[in-house]
């Protein structure tokens, strides 16, 4: 395994641990173990836990942005093939199903965002992750609102985040396409 692949394996392991065990459960040794790497591998790449957390946050932001790019392509295809109403339904369905397929990314994002709110050495991490996660919602709302400047993107993103958080923590049902569509309609 080359250095880049080993580093990516470690960062994916760190994200998985953040989602399943939280900040305290993500140690260098635990990352080595979950990544099936020799003990000490993660410490070689990231001498401090803070370095590992910042790298994991950067990797997570890239994963979230990749998902956003895929959503944008799908949206554009739906608009071209079936019109705006079909595209709105597509985005709502994708965001609702994302709650299951990427639950670990959402939980890791929340864990890192909370840590950043409490720790000076993680300053800016929460903002970076929130911006990456909300990018598809902002993009989508700007498109369906005909570019209006007064669209309450933060309100919409906050509502969707709240529904997803309730589901991810076992406190609410899985977000439905109807819920997400209702949020889009209500803020527009």
Short mmCIF file of C-alpha atoms in Angstrom, two decimals:
data_model
loop_
_atom_site.label_atom_id
_atom_site.label_comp_id
_atom_site.label_asym_id
_atom_site.label_seq_id
_atom_site.Cartn_x
_atom_site.Cartn_y
_atom_site.Cartn_z
CA UNK A 1 0.00 0.00 0.00
CA UNK A 2 1.48 3.39 -0.96
CA UNK A 3 1.65 6.34 1.44
CA UNK A 4 -1.40 8.11 0.03
CA UNK A 5 -3.55 4.98 0.23
CA UNK A 6 -2.34 4.23 3.77
CA UNK A 7 -3.12 7.79 4.85
CA UNK A 8 -6.60 7.61 3.31
CA UNK A 9 -7.22 4.27 5.05
CA UNK A 10 -6.26 5.85 8.36
CA UNK A 11 -8.51 8.86 7.83
CA UNK A 12 -11.46 6.66 6.86
CA UNK A 13 -10.79 4.62 10.01
CA UNK A 14 -10.67 7.79 12.10
CA UNK A 15 -14.02 8.93 10.66
CA UNK A 16 -15.54 5.53 11.37
CA UNK A 17 -14.30 5.65 14.97
CA UNK A 18 -15.54 9.20 15.48
CA UNK A 19 -18.97 8.07 14.35
CA UNK A 20 -19.07 4.89 16.42
CA UNK A 21 -16.94 5.63 19.51
CA UNK A 22 -16.76 9.41 19.65
CA UNK A 23 -13.76 11.63 20.19
CA UNK A 24 -12.50 9.70 23.19
CA UNK A 25 -12.71 6.35 21.38
CA UNK A 26 -10.65 7.58 18.46
CA UNK A 27 -7.06 6.94 19.46
CA UNK A 28 -3.98 6.30 17.34
CA UNK A 29 -4.03 2.66 18.39
CA UNK A 30 -7.75 2.29 17.59
CA UNK A 31 -7.21 3.81 14.13
CA UNK A 32 -4.36 1.37 13.49
CA UNK A 33 -6.58 -1.51 14.55
CA UNK A 34 -9.68 -0.56 12.55
CA UNK A 35 -7.48 0.19 9.52
CA UNK A 36 -5.70 -3.20 9.82
CA UNK A 37 -2.33 -1.46 9.98
CA UNK A 38 0.65 -2.23 12.20
CA UNK A 39 0.63 -0.57 15.60
CA UNK A 40 2.32 2.83 15.43
CA UNK A 41 1.34 3.53 11.81
CA UNK A 42 -1.05 6.34 12.65
CA UNK A 43 1.42 7.90 15.10
CA UNK A 44 4.03 7.94 12.32
CA UNK A 45 1.74 10.01 10.08
CA UNK A 46 0.07 12.09 12.80
CA UNK A 47 2.21 12.64 15.89
CA UNK A 48 -0.57 14.40 17.82
CA UNK A 49 -4.24 13.52 18.11
CA UNK A 50 -5.10 17.08 17.11
CA UNK A 51 -3.20 16.61 13.83
CA UNK A 52 -5.18 13.43 13.20
CA UNK A 53 -8.49 15.16 14.00
CA UNK A 54 -7.76 18.08 11.68
CA UNK A 55 -6.73 15.72 8.86
CA UNK A 56 -9.86 13.62 9.45
CA UNK A 57 -11.99 16.78 9.30
CA UNK A 58 -10.35 17.82 6.02
CA UNK A 59 -10.92 14.33 4.60
CA UNK A 60 -14.53 14.36 5.79
CA UNK A 61 -15.12 17.76 4.16
CA UNK A 62 -13.79 16.36 0.87
CA UNK A 63 -16.12 13.36 1.15
CA UNK A 64 -19.08 15.64 1.80
CA UNK A 65 -18.17 17.84 -1.15
CA UNK A 66 -17.81 14.80 -3.42
CA UNK A 67 -21.33 13.76 -2.46
CA UNK A 68 -22.51 17.30 -3.22
CA UNK A 69 -20.97 17.19 -6.69
CA UNK A 70 -22.76 13.91 -7.42
CA UNK A 71 -26.06 15.39 -6.23
CA UNK A 72 -25.61 18.41 -8.50
CA UNK A 73 -25.00 16.21 -11.54
CA UNK A 74 -28.09 14.11 -10.72
CA UNK A 75 -30.17 17.25 -10.25
CA UNK A 76 -29.09 18.70 -13.58
CA UNK A 77 -29.94 15.41 -15.32
CA UNK A 78 -33.40 15.31 -13.73
CA UNK A 79 -34.17 18.89 -14.69
CA UNK A 80 -33.10 18.24 -18.28
CA UNK A 81 -35.04 14.98 -18.58
CA UNK A 82 -38.14 15.49 -16.42
CA UNK A 83 -38.39 19.13 -15.36
CA UNK A 84 -38.01 21.04 -12.11
CA UNK A 85 -40.68 19.19 -10.08
CA UNK A 86 -38.98 15.85 -10.76
CA UNK A 87 -35.63 17.37 -9.85
CA UNK A 88 -36.99 18.69 -6.54
CA UNK A 89 -38.36 15.23 -5.73
CA UNK A 90 -35.00 13.69 -6.69
CA UNK A 91 -33.05 15.97 -4.33
CA UNK A 92 -35.52 15.41 -1.50
CA UNK A 93 -35.28 11.64 -1.99
CA UNK A 94 -31.47 11.74 -2.14
CA UNK A 95 -31.23 13.80 1.06
CA UNK A 96 -33.66 11.46 2.83
CA UNK A 97 -31.76 8.32 1.77
CA UNK A 98 -28.44 9.97 2.65
CA UNK A 99 -29.49 9.68 6.29
CA UNK A 100 -28.94 5.92 6.04
CA UNK A 101 -26.15 5.58 3.52
CA UNK A 102 -23.92 8.22 5.10
CA UNK A 103 -25.00 8.13 8.73
CA UNK A 104 -21.39 7.61 9.83
CA UNK A 105 -20.31 10.78 7.98
CA UNK A 106 -23.07 12.77 9.67
CA UNK A 107 -22.17 11.46 13.14
CA UNK A 108 -18.45 12.10 12.60
CA UNK A 109 -19.28 15.61 11.42
CA UNK A 110 -21.34 16.27 14.55
CA UNK A 111 -18.61 14.84 16.81
CA UNK A 112 -15.91 17.00 15.21
CA UNK A 113 -18.15 20.07 15.20
CA UNK A 114 -18.87 19.70 18.92
CA UNK A 115 -15.17 19.16 19.63
CA UNK A 116 -14.30 22.29 17.64
CA UNK A 117 -16.76 24.31 19.72
CA UNK A 118 -14.94 23.24 22.89
CA UNK A 119 -11.30 23.16 21.80
CA UNK A 120 -9.20 26.06 20.54
CA UNK A 121 -6.82 23.69 18.73
CA UNK A 122 -9.69 22.66 16.43
CA UNK A 123 -10.73 26.22 15.60
CA UNK A 124 -12.46 26.45 12.23
CA UNK A 125 -13.14 22.72 11.89
CA UNK A 126 -16.85 23.02 12.66
CA UNK A 127 -17.32 25.88 10.21
CA UNK A 128 -15.51 23.97 7.45
CA UNK A 129 -17.61 20.84 7.98
CA UNK A 130 -20.88 22.74 8.21
CA UNK A 131 -20.12 24.63 5.00
CA UNK A 132 -19.27 21.37 3.19
CA UNK A 133 -22.44 19.65 4.41
CA UNK A 134 -24.72 22.58 3.61
CA UNK A 135 -23.27 23.26 0.17
CA UNK A 136 -25.72 20.99 -1.68
CA UNK A 137 -28.70 22.53 0.10
CA UNK A 138 -27.52 26.06 -0.71
CA UNK A 139 -26.84 25.12 -4.33
CA UNK A 140 -30.22 23.50 -4.71
CA UNK A 141 -32.19 26.31 -3.08
CA UNK A 142 -30.52 28.94 -5.21
CA UNK A 143 -31.45 26.99 -8.34
CA UNK A 144 -35.09 26.42 -7.47
CA UNK A 145 -35.59 29.96 -6.17
CA UNK A 146 -34.50 31.55 -9.44
CA UNK A 147 -31.42 33.02 -7.74
CA UNK A 148 -33.25 35.07 -5.13
CA UNK A 149 -30.90 36.52 -2.51
CA UNK A 150 -33.37 36.35 0.37
CA UNK A 151 -33.81 32.56 0.44
CA UNK A 152 -33.30 31.41 4.06
CA UNK A 153 -30.65 28.78 3.26
CA UNK A 154 -29.41 28.55 6.84
CA UNK A 155 -32.95 27.94 8.08
CA UNK A 156 -33.54 25.19 5.56
CA UNK A 157 -30.17 23.55 6.22
CA UNK A 158 -30.75 23.77 9.97
CA UNK A 159 -34.11 22.06 9.68
CA UNK A 160 -32.68 19.26 7.55
CA UNK A 161 -29.69 18.89 9.92
CA UNK A 162 -32.08 18.71 12.87
CA UNK A 163 -34.20 15.99 11.30
CA UNK A 164 -31.08 14.04 10.33
CA UNK A 165 -29.61 14.42 13.83
CA UNK A 166 -32.79 13.11 15.44
CA UNK A 167 -32.67 10.07 13.15
CA UNK A 168 -28.91 9.47 13.48
CA UNK A 169 -29.16 9.47 17.27
CA UNK A 170 -32.22 7.23 17.37
CA UNK A 171 -34.58 9.97 18.54
CA UNK A 172 -36.71 10.27 15.44
CA UNK A 173 -37.85 8.49 12.30
CA UNK A 174 -35.85 8.37 9.11
CA UNK A 175 -36.27 11.62 7.16
CA UNK A 176 -38.77 11.15 4.37
CA UNK A 177 -38.86 12.62 0.91
CA UNK A 178 -42.10 14.36 1.89
CA UNK A 179 -40.46 16.02 4.94
CA UNK A 180 -37.53 17.33 2.94
CA UNK A 181 -39.80 18.52 0.11
CA UNK A 182 -42.00 20.29 2.67
CA UNK A 183 -38.95 22.09 4.07
CA UNK A 184 -37.94 23.26 0.60
CA UNK A 185 -41.47 24.45 -0.14
CA UNK A 186 -41.86 26.21 3.20
CA UNK A 187 -38.67 28.24 2.95
CA UNK A 188 -39.37 29.25 -0.64
#
